[in-house]
CSV table of C-alpha atoms and ligand atoms in Angstrom, one decimal:
chain,number,residue,atom,x,y,z
A,1,MET,CA,94.3,104.4,133.0
A,2,ILE,CA,96.3,105.6,129.7
A,3,LEU,CA,100.4,104.3,130.7
A,4,LEU,CA,102.4,106.4,129.7
A,5,ASP,CA,105.9,104.4,127.9
A,6,SER,CA,108.1,105.7,130.8
A,7,GLU,CA,105.4,103.4,133.2
A,8,ARG,CA,104.4,101.0,130.8
A,9,ASP,CA,108.5,100.5,130.6
A,10,ALA,CA,109.2,100.4,134.2
A,11,ILE,CA,110.7,97.4,136.4
A,12,SER,CA,107.5,97.4,138.3
A,13,ALA,CA,105.8,96.4,135.3
A,14,ARG,CA,107.7,94.5,133.6
A,15,ILE,CA,108.7,92.0,136.5
A,16,SER,CA,105.5,90.4,137.7
A,17,GLU,CA,105.9,89.9,141.2
A,18,SER,CA,104.0,86.4,140.3
A,19,CYS,CA,107.5,85.4,138.4
A,20,PRO,CA,109.6,82.4,139.4
A,21,PRO,CA,112.8,83.5,142.0
A,22,GLU,CA,115.3,82.1,138.6
A,23,THR,CA,113.6,83.8,136.5
A,24,GLN,CA,113.4,87.1,138.3
A,25,ARG,CA,116.5,86.4,140.1
A,26,VAL,CA,117.7,86.8,135.9
A,27,LEU,CA,115.2,89.4,134.3
A,28,THR,CA,116.6,91.8,137.3
A,29,ALA,CA,120.0,90.9,137.2
A,30,ALA,CA,119.9,91.8,133.0
A,31,TRP,CA,118.2,95.4,133.8
A,32,ALA,CA,121.1,96.7,135.7
A,33,HIS,CA,123.9,95.4,133.7
A,34,ASP,CA,125.3,93.7,135.6
A,35,VAL,CA,127.6,91.1,133.9
A,36,GLU,CA,128.7,89.4,136.7
A,37,ALA,CA,125.8,88.2,138.4
A,38,VAL,CA,124.8,87.7,134.6
A,39,LYS,CA,126.9,85.5,133.6
A,40,LYS,CA,126.4,84.0,136.6
A,41,LEU,CA,123.4,82.9,136.3
A,42,LEU,CA,124.4,81.6,132.7
A,43,ASP,CA,124.8,78.2,132.4
A,44,THR,CA,122.2,77.4,130.1
A,45,PRO,CA,120.6,78.3,127.0
A,46,GLU,CA,117.2,78.2,128.6
A,47,ARG,CA,118.1,80.9,131.3
A,48,ALA,CA,118.8,83.7,128.0
A,49,ARG,CA,115.5,82.9,127.2
A,50,CYS,CA,113.6,82.1,130.4
A,51,GLN,CA,110.7,84.8,130.0
A,52,ASP,CA,108.0,86.5,132.6
A,53,PRO,CA,104.6,84.7,132.3
A,54,LEU,CA,102.4,87.6,132.8
A,55,THR,CA,104.7,90.6,130.4
A,56,GLY,CA,106.8,87.6,128.5
A,57,GLU,CA,110.1,89.8,129.3
A,58,THR,CA,112.6,87.7,128.0
A,59,PRO,CA,116.5,89.3,129.7
A,60,LEU,CA,117.3,90.8,126.6
A,61,HIS,CA,114.0,92.8,126.9
A,62,ALA,CA,114.7,93.4,130.4
A,63,ALA,CA,118.2,94.9,129.6
A,64,ILE,CA,117.9,96.9,126.4
A,65,ARG,CA,114.6,98.4,127.7
A,66,SER,CA,116.6,99.4,131.8
A,67,CYS,CA,118.4,102.3,129.4
A,68,GLY,CA,115.5,104.4,128.7
A,69,PRO,CA,115.8,106.4,125.4
A,70,PRO,CA,118.5,108.7,124.6
A,71,SER,CA,118.9,111.6,127.5
A,72,ASP,CA,121.1,114.1,128.8
A,73,ASP,CA,121.7,111.7,131.5
A,74,ASP,CA,123.2,108.8,129.7
A,75,ASP,CA,126.0,107.1,131.3
A,76,ALA,CA,128.8,105.7,129.5
A,77,ALA,CA,130.0,102.9,131.6
A,78,ASP,CA,125.8,102.4,132.5
A,79,LEU,CA,126.1,101.7,128.1
A,80,GLU,CA,129.1,99.7,127.2
A,81,ALA,CA,127.5,97.5,130.5
A,82,ALA,CA,124.0,97.3,128.4
A,83,LYS,CA,125.8,96.3,125.3
A,84,GLU,CA,127.7,94.2,127.2
A,85,THR,CA,124.8,92.1,128.6
A,86,VAL,CA,123.2,91.8,125.3
A,87,HIS,CA,126.3,90.7,123.9
A,88,GLU,CA,127.0,87.6,126.8
A,89,LEU,CA,122.7,87.3,127.3
A,90,LEU,CA,123.2,86.0,122.6
A,91,LEU,CA,126.0,84.3,122.9
A,92,TRP,CA,124.4,82.1,125.8
A,93,GLY,CA,121.3,81.5,124.0
A,94,GLY,CA,119.4,84.4,124.3
A,95,ILE,CA,116.5,84.7,121.7
A,96,TRP,CA,116.5,88.2,119.3
A,97,ASN,CA,112.3,87.5,117.9
A,98,ASP,CA,111.4,86.2,120.8
A,99,VAL,CA,107.2,89.1,121.4
A,100,ASP,CA,106.3,90.3,124.7
A,101,ASP,CA,103.0,91.2,125.7
A,102,ARG,CA,102.5,94.0,123.4
A,103,ASN,CA,104.3,92.3,120.5
A,104,GLU,CA,107.6,93.4,120.6
A,105,THR,CA,111.5,91.4,119.8
A,106,PRO,CA,114.4,93.1,122.1
A,107,GLY,CA,114.8,95.3,118.6
A,108,CYS,CA,111.9,96.6,118.6
A,109,VAL,CA,112.6,97.6,122.0
A,110,ALA,CA,115.9,99.6,120.8
A,111,HIS,CA,114.0,100.4,118.7
A,112,ARG,CA,111.3,102.5,119.8
A,113,LEU,CA,113.8,103.7,122.9
A,114,GLY,CA,116.0,105.1,120.0
A,115,ARG,CA,118.8,102.6,121.2
A,116,THR,CA,120.8,102.1,117.5
A,117,GLU,CA,124.2,100.3,119.0
A,118,LEU,CA,121.7,97.8,121.0
A,119,TYR,CA,118.9,97.6,117.9
A,120,ASN,CA,122.0,96.3,115.8
A,121,LEU,CA,123.0,93.4,117.8
A,122,CYS,CA,119.9,92.6,117.0
A,123,VAL,CA,119.5,92.8,113.6
A,124,GLU,CA,123.5,91.2,113.6
A,125,ALA,CA,121.7,87.8,116.8
A,126,GLY,CA,119.0,88.1,113.6
A,127,VAL,CA,121.2,87.7,110.7
A,128,ARG,CA,123.3,84.7,112.2
A,129,ALA,CA,120.6,82.8,113.3
A,130,GLU,CA,119.1,83.4,109.7
A,131,MET,CA,122.3,82.3,107.8
A,132,LEU,CA,122.8,79.5,110.2
A,133,PHE,CA,118.7,78.7,109.3
A,134,GLY,CA,120.2,78.6,105.7
A,135,VAL,CA,123.1,76.9,106.1
A,136,LEU,CA,121.3,74.3,107.7
A,137,GLU,CA,118.3,74.0,105.3
A,138,GLY,CA,116.2,75.8,107.4
A,139,TYR,CA,113.5,78.4,107.0
A,140,GLU,CA,111.1,75.9,108.8
A,141,GLU,CA,107.6,76.8,110.6
A,142,LEU,CA,107.5,76.2,113.5
A,143,GLU,CA,104.6,77.5,116.2
A,144,SER,CA,104.6,80.6,117.1
A,145,GLY,CA,102.4,79.7,120.6
A,146,ASP,CA,100.2,82.7,120.9
A,147,GLU,CA,99.5,83.9,117.4
A,148,ALA,CA,96.0,83.9,118.9
A,149,GLU,CA,97.3,87.1,120.5
A,150,GLU,CA,99.6,88.1,117.6
A,151,GLU,CA,97.1,88.8,115.7
A,152,GLU,CA,94.6,90.9,118.1
A,153,ASP,CA,97.9,92.4,118.1
A,154,GLU,CA,99.6,95.0,116.0
A,155,ASP,CA,101.4,91.6,114.8
A,156,GLU,CA,101.4,91.7,110.8
A,157,ASP,CA,102.0,89.8,107.9
A,158,ALA,CA,104.6,89.4,106.0
A,159,HIS,CA,103.2,90.0,102.4
A,160,ARG,CA,105.3,87.9,99.7
A,161,PRO,CA,106.7,85.8,100.1
A,162,ASN,CA,105.7,83.9,104.2
A,163,GLU,CA,108.4,84.8,105.6
A,164,ASP,CA,110.2,83.2,108.8
A,165,ALA,CA,112.4,84.2,110.9
A,166,GLU,CA,114.0,81.8,113.2
A,167,MET,CA,116.8,81.5,115.4
A,168,VAL,CA,120.4,79.7,116.9
A,169,ILE,CA,123.0,81.6,118.8
A,170,VAL,CA,126.1,81.0,117.6
A,171,GLY,CA,129.1,80.8,119.6
A,172,GLU,CA,131.6,83.0,119.1
A,173,ASP,CA,135.4,82.1,120.2
A,174,GLY,CA,136.8,82.9,122.6
A,175,GLU,CA,133.9,83.6,124.7
A,176,ASP,CA,133.4,82.2,127.8
A,177,ALA,CA,129.9,80.4,126.0
A,178,PRO,CA,128.1,77.2,123.6
A,179,GLU,CA,129.9,76.1,120.6
A,180,LEU,CA,127.0,76.1,117.7
A,181,VAL,CA,126.8,72.5,118.1
A,182,THR,CA,126.0,72.7,121.3
A,183,ALA,CA,123.0,75.3,120.8
A,184,VAL,CA,121.4,72.9,118.3
A,185,GLU,CA,121.6,70.3,120.4
A,186,ASN,CA,120.5,72.3,122.8
A,187,GLY,CA,117.6,72.7,121.4
A,188,ALA,CA,117.5,76.5,120.3
A,189,ALA,CA,116.0,75.8,116.8
A,190,GLU,CA,113.7,74.1,117.5
A,191,GLU,CA,112.6,76.3,120.7
A,192,THR,CA,112.1,79.4,118.1
A,193,GLU,CA,108.7,82.2,118.0
A,194,LYS,CA,108.3,82.9,114.5
A,195,THR,CA,107.8,86.7,114.0
A,196,PHE,CA,107.4,86.3,110.8
A,197,GLN,CA,104.0,85.6,109.8
A,198,PRO,CA,103.4,84.1,106.4
A,199,PRO,CA,99.5,84.2,105.1
A,200,THR,CA,96.8,81.8,106.9
A,201,ASN,CA,93.7,80.7,105.7
A,202,GLU,CA,90.9,81.0,109.0
A,203,ALA,CA,91.6,77.7,111.0
A,204,GLY,CA,95.1,80.5,111.5
A,205,VAL,CA,96.8,77.4,109.6
A,206,ASP,CA,99.4,78.6,107.0
A,207,VAL,CA,98.6,79.7,103.0
A,208,ASN,CA,101.5,77.6,101.2
A,209,SER,CA,101.5,77.3,97.7
A,210,GLU,CA,99.6,74.4,96.8
A,211,ALA,CA,97.3,75.4,99.1
A,212,TYR,CA,97.5,79.0,97.7
A,213,LEU,CA,97.4,78.1,93.7
A,214,ARG,CA,93.6,75.6,94.8
A,215,SER,CA,92.2,78.9,95.9
A,216,LYS,CA,89.7,80.5,94.8
A,217,LEU,CA,90.8,84.6,93.4
A,218,THR,CA,88.7,87.7,93.7
A,219,TYR,CA,90.2,90.5,91.5
A,220,SER,CA,88.5,93.2,92.6
A,221,GLU,CA,89.1,97.8,92.5
A,222,GLY,CA,93.1,97.6,93.3
A,223,LYS,CA,93.2,94.5,95.4
A,224,LEU,CA,93.7,90.9,94.1
A,225,VAL,CA,92.7,88.7,96.8
A,226,ASP,CA,92.8,84.6,98.1
A,227,ASP,CA,89.9,82.8,99.6
A,228,GLU,CA,91.2,83.9,103.0
A,229,GLY,CA,90.8,87.9,102.3
A,230,ASN,CA,95.0,87.3,102.6
A,231,GLY,CA,96.2,90.3,99.9
A,232,VAL,CA,97.7,88.7,96.7
A,233,MET,CA,98.5,92.3,95.4
A,234,MET,CA,97.2,95.2,95.4
A,235,ALA,CA,97.0,99.1,93.9
A,236,TRP,CA,99.2,101.2,96.8
A,237,GLU,CA,101.8,99.3,95.6
A,238,THR,CA,101.6,100.6,91.7
A,239,ASP,CA,104.2,103.6,92.7
A,240,ILE,CA,106.6,100.5,94.0
A,241,MET,CA,106.4,98.7,90.7
A,242,ARG,CA,107.1,102.2,88.5
A,243,GLN,CA,110.3,102.7,90.5
A,244,SER,CA,111.4,98.5,89.8
A,245,VAL,CA,111.0,98.9,86.5
A,246,ASP,CA,112.7,102.5,85.9
A,247,ALA,CA,115.5,100.2,88.3
A,248,LEU,CA,115.6,97.5,85.4
A,249,LEU,CA,115.5,99.4,82.5
A,250,PRO,CA,116.6,102.8,83.0
A,251,GLY,CA,115.6,105.2,80.3
A,252,LYS,CA,113.3,102.8,78.8
A,253,GLU,CA,114.3,101.8,76.1
A,254,SER,CA,112.9,100.2,73.9
A,255,GLY,CA,113.9,96.7,72.7
A,256,LYS,CA,114.5,94.6,75.8
A,257,ARG,CA,113.7,91.0,76.5
A,258,ILE,CA,112.5,91.0,79.9
A,259,LEU,CA,111.0,88.2,82.3
A,260,ASN,CA,108.6,88.4,84.7
A,261,ILE,CA,107.8,86.0,86.9
A,262,GLY,CA,104.2,86.5,88.8
A,263,PHE,CA,101.0,88.3,87.1
A,264,GLY,CA,98.9,89.3,89.9
A,265,MET,CA,96.9,92.8,88.9
A,266,GLY,CA,99.3,93.7,85.7
A,267,ILE,CA,100.0,96.4,86.8
A,268,ILE,CA,104.8,96.4,86.5
A,269,ASP,CA,104.0,94.1,83.5
A,270,THR,CA,101.9,97.0,81.7
A,271,MET,CA,103.8,99.0,82.9
A,272,PHE,CA,107.6,97.1,80.8
A,273,ALA,CA,104.6,96.9,78.0
A,274,GLU,CA,104.4,100.4,77.4
A,275,THR,CA,108.4,100.2,76.8
A,276,LYS,CA,107.7,98.1,73.5
A,277,PRO,CA,109.9,95.3,74.4
A,278,ALA,CA,111.6,92.3,72.1
A,279,LYS,CA,111.0,90.0,74.7
A,280,HIS,CA,108.4,89.4,76.9
A,281,HIS,CA,108.1,87.1,78.9
A,282,ILE,CA,105.7,86.3,82.1
A,283,VAL,CA,105.0,83.4,83.5
A,284,GLU,CA,101.7,82.9,86.7
A,285,ALA,CA,100.6,79.4,88.0
A,286,HIS,CA,97.1,80.4,88.9
A,287,PRO,CA,94.9,79.3,87.0
A,288,GLU,CA,92.5,82.2,87.8
A,289,VAL,CA,95.6,84.6,86.9
A,290,ILE,CA,95.4,82.6,83.6
A,291,GLU,CA,91.9,83.3,82.8
A,292,HIS,CA,91.8,86.6,83.3
A,293,THR,CA,94.9,87.9,81.4
A,294,SER,CA,92.7,86.1,78.1
A,295,SER,CA,89.8,88.7,79.2
A,296,PRO,CA,88.5,90.1,77.0
A,297,ASP,CA,89.3,92.9,78.2
A,298,SER,CA,92.8,92.1,79.5
A,299,LYS,CA,95.7,93.6,77.8
A,300,PHE,CA,97.6,90.5,77.8
A,301,GLY,CA,95.0,88.4,75.3
A,302,ALA,CA,95.4,87.0,71.6
A,303,ASN,CA,96.0,90.6,70.4
A,304,TRP,CA,99.0,91.8,73.3
A,305,GLU,CA,100.7,88.5,72.4
A,306,ALA,CA,100.8,88.6,68.0
A,307,SER,CA,101.2,92.1,68.7
A,308,ALA,CA,104.8,90.5,69.3
A,309,PRO,CA,108.1,91.6,66.8
A,310,GLU,CA,107.8,87.3,66.3
A,311,PRO,CA,106.2,84.4,67.1
A,312,GLY,CA,106.3,83.6,70.2
A,313,ALA,CA,108.7,87.0,71.6
A,314,TYR,CA,105.1,88.2,73.7
A,315,LYS,CA,103.8,85.2,76.5
A,316,ILE,CA,102.5,84.1,79.1
A,317,TYR,CA,103.9,80.8,80.5
A,318,GLN,CA,100.9,79.1,82.0
A,319,GLY,CA,103.1,76.4,85.1
A,320,LYS,CA,104.9,76.8,88.3
A,321,TRP,CA,108.7,79.4,87.7
A,322,GLN,CA,110.4,75.8,89.1
A,323,GLU,CA,109.1,73.8,85.8
A,324,VAL,CA,109.0,77.0,83.4
A,325,CYS,CA,111.9,79.0,83.9
A,326,VAL,CA,113.8,75.1,84.0
A,327,GLN,CA,112.1,75.1,80.3
A,328,LEU,CA,113.1,79.0,79.4
A,329,LEU,CA,116.5,77.6,80.2
A,330,GLN,CA,117.0,74.2,77.9
A,331,GLU,CA,115.1,76.4,75.5
A,332,GLY,CA,118.2,79.1,75.2
A,333,HIS,CA,116.3,82.7,76.3
A,334,VAL,CA,117.7,85.3,78.6
A,335,TYR,CA,117.3,88.5,79.4
A,336,ASP,CA,117.5,91.5,80.1
A,337,ALA,CA,115.5,92.6,82.7
A,338,ILE,CA,114.3,90.2,85.5
A,339,TYR,CA,111.4,89.8,87.7
A,340,PHE,CA,110.2,88.3,90.7
A,341,ASP,CA,107.1,88.6,93.4
A,342,THR,CA,105.1,85.2,93.3
A,343,PHE,CA,102.9,84.6,96.1
A,344,GLY,CA,102.4,81.7,99.2
A,345,GLU,CA,106.0,81.2,98.7
A,346,ASP,CA,109.2,81.9,102.0
A,347,TYR,CA,112.1,82.7,100.7
A,348,SER,CA,114.1,79.5,100.3
A,349,GLN,CA,112.2,79.5,97.1
A,350,LEU,CA,113.2,83.4,96.1
A,351,ARG,CA,117.3,82.4,97.0
A,352,LEU,CA,116.6,79.6,95.4
A,353,PHE,CA,115.7,80.9,91.9
A,354,PHE,CA,118.3,83.7,92.6
A,355,THR,CA,121.1,81.5,93.1
A,356,GLU,CA,119.8,78.8,90.2
A,357,LEU,CA,117.9,80.4,87.1
A,358,VAL,CA,119.1,84.0,87.4
A,359,PRO,CA,122.9,83.2,86.7
A,360,GLY,CA,121.6,80.7,83.3
A,361,LEU,CA,119.1,83.5,82.2
A,362,MET,CA,120.3,87.0,82.6
A,363,ASP,CA,121.8,88.1,79.9
A,364,SER,CA,125.8,89.6,81.3
A,365,ASN,CA,125.0,92.6,81.4
A,366,GLY,CA,121.7,92.7,83.2
A,367,THR,CA,119.6,93.6,86.0
A,368,PHE,CA,117.7,91.2,87.8
A,369,SER,CA,114.8,92.8,91.2
A,370,PHE,CA,112.2,91.8,93.6
A,371,PHE,CA,109.7,92.3,95.2
A,372,ASN,CA,110.8,93.0,98.7
A,373,GLY,CA,108.8,92.4,101.5
A,374,LEU,CA,111.0,89.5,103.5
A,375,GLY,CA,110.1,90.5,107.3
A,376,ALA,CA,108.4,94.1,106.0
A,377,ASP,CA,105.5,93.6,109.7
A,378,ARG,CA,108.5,95.0,111.2
A,379,ALA,CA,111.2,96.8,111.1
A,380,ILE,CA,114.2,94.5,112.4
A,381,CYS,CA,113.0,91.6,110.7
A,382,TYR,CA,113.0,93.9,107.1
A,383,ASP,CA,116.6,95.2,108.2
A,384,VAL,CA,117.9,91.9,109.1
A,385,TYR,CA,116.2,90.1,106.3
A,386,THR,CA,117.7,92.8,104.6
A,387,LYS,CA,121.4,91.7,105.2
A,388,VAL,CA,120.9,87.8,104.2
A,389,SER,CA,119.2,88.4,101.6
A,390,GLU,CA,122.1,90.5,100.1
A,391,LEU,CA,124.4,88.2,101.9
A,392,HIS,CA,122.8,85.1,99.8
A,393,LEU,CA,122.8,86.9,96.2
A,394,THR,CA,126.8,87.6,96.7
A,395,ASP,CA,126.9,83.8,97.5
A,396,ALA,CA,125.1,83.7,93.9
A,397,GLY,CA,127.2,86.2,92.0
A,398,LEU,CA,125.4,89.3,92.6
A,399,ASP,CA,125.9,92.3,93.7
A,400,VAL,CA,123.1,94.8,95.0
A,401,GLU,CA,122.8,98.0,95.3
A,402,TRP,CA,119.2,99.1,97.6
A,403,LYS,CA,117.1,102.0,96.8
A,404,VAL,CA,115.4,103.6,99.4
A,405,ILE,CA,111.9,104.9,97.7
A,406,ASP,CA,109.3,107.0,100.9
A,407,VAL,CA,105.8,104.5,100.8
A,408,ASP,CA,103.0,107.0,101.3
A,409,MET,CA,101.1,105.5,104.5
A,410,SER,CA,98.8,107.9,105.5
A,411,GLN,CA,96.3,105.3,103.6
A,412,LEU,CA,98.8,101.9,105.3
A,413,ALA,CA,98.0,103.2,108.8
A,414,GLU,CA,95.7,100.7,110.7
A,415,ALA,CA,95.2,96.7,109.7
A,416,GLY,CA,90.9,96.6,108.5
A,417,GLU,CA,91.7,100.2,107.1
A,418,GLY,CA,92.0,102.6,104.6
A,419,GLU,CA,93.8,100.2,101.9
A,420,TRP,CA,93.6,97.3,104.2
A,421,GLU,CA,89.5,96.8,104.6
A,422,GLY,CA,88.3,93.4,103.6
A,423,VAL,CA,92.3,92.3,103.8
A,424,ARG,CA,93.2,89.6,106.2
A,425,ARG,CA,96.3,91.1,107.4
A,426,ARG,CA,98.9,94.7,107.1
A,427,TYR,CA,101.6,93.3,105.6
A,428,TRP,CA,103.1,96.0,105.5
A,429,THR,CA,103.9,98.0,108.1
A,430,LEU,CA,107.1,100.2,107.4
A,431,ASP,CA,106.9,103.8,104.8
A,432,LYS,CA,110.8,103.1,103.3
A,433,TYR,CA,110.9,100.3,101.0
A,434,ARG,CA,114.1,99.6,100.1
A,435,LEU,CA,114.3,98.6,96.7
A,436,PRO,CA,116.6,95.2,95.3
A,437,ILE,CA,118.8,96.5,92.0
A,438,CYS,CA,120.9,93.3,90.8
A,439,LYS,CA,123.6,93.0,88.1
A,440,PHE,CA,126.0,90.6,88.1
A,441,LEU,CA,129.7,91.2,90.4
A,442,GLY,CA,132.6,92.8,89.0
B,1,SAM,C1,102.2,89.6,93.9
B,1,SAM,S1,101.9,88.6,92.5
B,1,SAM,C2,102.9,89.5,91.2
B,1,SAM,C3,102.2,90.9,91.2
B,1,SAM,C4,102.3,92.0,90.3
B,1,SAM,N1,103.5,92.2,89.7
B,1,SAM,C5,101.7,92.3,89.6
B,1,SAM,O1,102.1,93.9,89.4
B,1,SAM,O2,100.1,92.8,90.0
B,1,SAM,C6,102.0,87.3,92.5
B,1,SAM,C7,101.9,86.6,91.2
B,1,SAM,O3,102.4,85.0,91.5
B,1,SAM,C8,101.4,84.0,90.8
B,1,SAM,N2,102.3,83.1,91.4
B,1,SAM,C9,102.6,82.6,92.4
B,1,SAM,N3,103.4,81.5,93.1
B,1,SAM,C10,103.6,80.7,91.6
B,1,SAM,C11,104.6,80.7,91.1
B,1,SAM,N4,104.9,79.2,92.2
B,1,SAM,N5,105.7,80.5,89.8
B,1,SAM,C12,104.3,81.1,89.5
B,1,SAM,N6,103.5,82.2,89.5
B,1,SAM,C13,102.6,81.7,90.7
B,1,SAM,C14,101.1,84.4,92.0
B,1,SAM,O4,99.3,83.3,91.3
B,1,SAM,C15,100.2,86.0,91.4
B,1,SAM,O5,99.5,85.8,90.3
């Protein structure tokens, strides 16, 4: 039997009979937007993040789901109460990225229903949580507890880097809510869900940078995959690469100084090379990618190096950017355009790159961009990471403009099909890409 969304979202389908009474009470009060009852019931963060054992419904899911989609019958007072309920739950430790049995976070439910204000509250909570993890030097990977189920469902892998969403609720002044430090002490940081799934191996273990750099790669028609079948780079991203070059080198003037981190399939480097730069440096860490660049049919072999306007101006540096870029800094290299697109690294590495290295490597009028696949497995994670990276970019002295471009999803809509054939996970699910164009502030 196929259930309609309205039936699947009914209270009877979401709060199960086997749900423990204490959890049922919180879920029912949240569902009814009974703010006073919710406040009375919430005396620990555990209460705010309780879940129906069968459906995975949390109080946040319940408060949002019961609103249903917008309609002429909307009751303004009830919507206000819904917002207050969500706000209260978040203050008390409700988790913005907990998934239910359908692999939906509360924000995903708000997004699907078209409840923008509630969705925005979830995004803001995600941003607060991620910023806090940044301050605490977090981004640690926490087990989600049901990877298998997530895989079966629509859970899609974040592409590069390995973005991990973590959650801590920050108490706000003047509210009868836990303080920030209390929330951390209460373990909110340790019991949260990981929704940004990094590439994994067969055992479901995350592929980290070291493991990736040791892995065997396969170049085939339109894709580069590691030995676990994770997509390292795919040809469907060519338009994103093209538009990134347009943003970095508007007018495509020749004679620019270019630095690209991560060669992959050489798509963006081929485009950079066509502009006849004065300097074109590439940093690549994987030995097999390096081998590929020196194969007889590669455009980036000895002939390319020899075609440089000056010796050493066209060069592939072998090694991790973490080491090579320090060397480039020490040698005094400066670039007009810098692009960053690696694989198997987490967000902290991207942040490290633009905070510690871009300021020294980029010309004062230069432009920096990166592959923005952060949280691209679901809309809310993408929105959270857009804001988080924007805040961190500003912190690093960079102003960012997001150019929104359409992604043709016709061959990308289903896992294992179309472009995803032979690729372990569908790391991209969105029909819009936000292309970051970063320049120095001021
Ligand atoms: C997604 S691909 C880049 C695709 C490229 N933008 C293109 O247009 O084809 C990522 C590349 O980064 C490389 N890489 C991963 N970690 C690296 C690191 N720490 N330093 C340098 N390169 C790295 C990978 O080996 C891979 O070749």
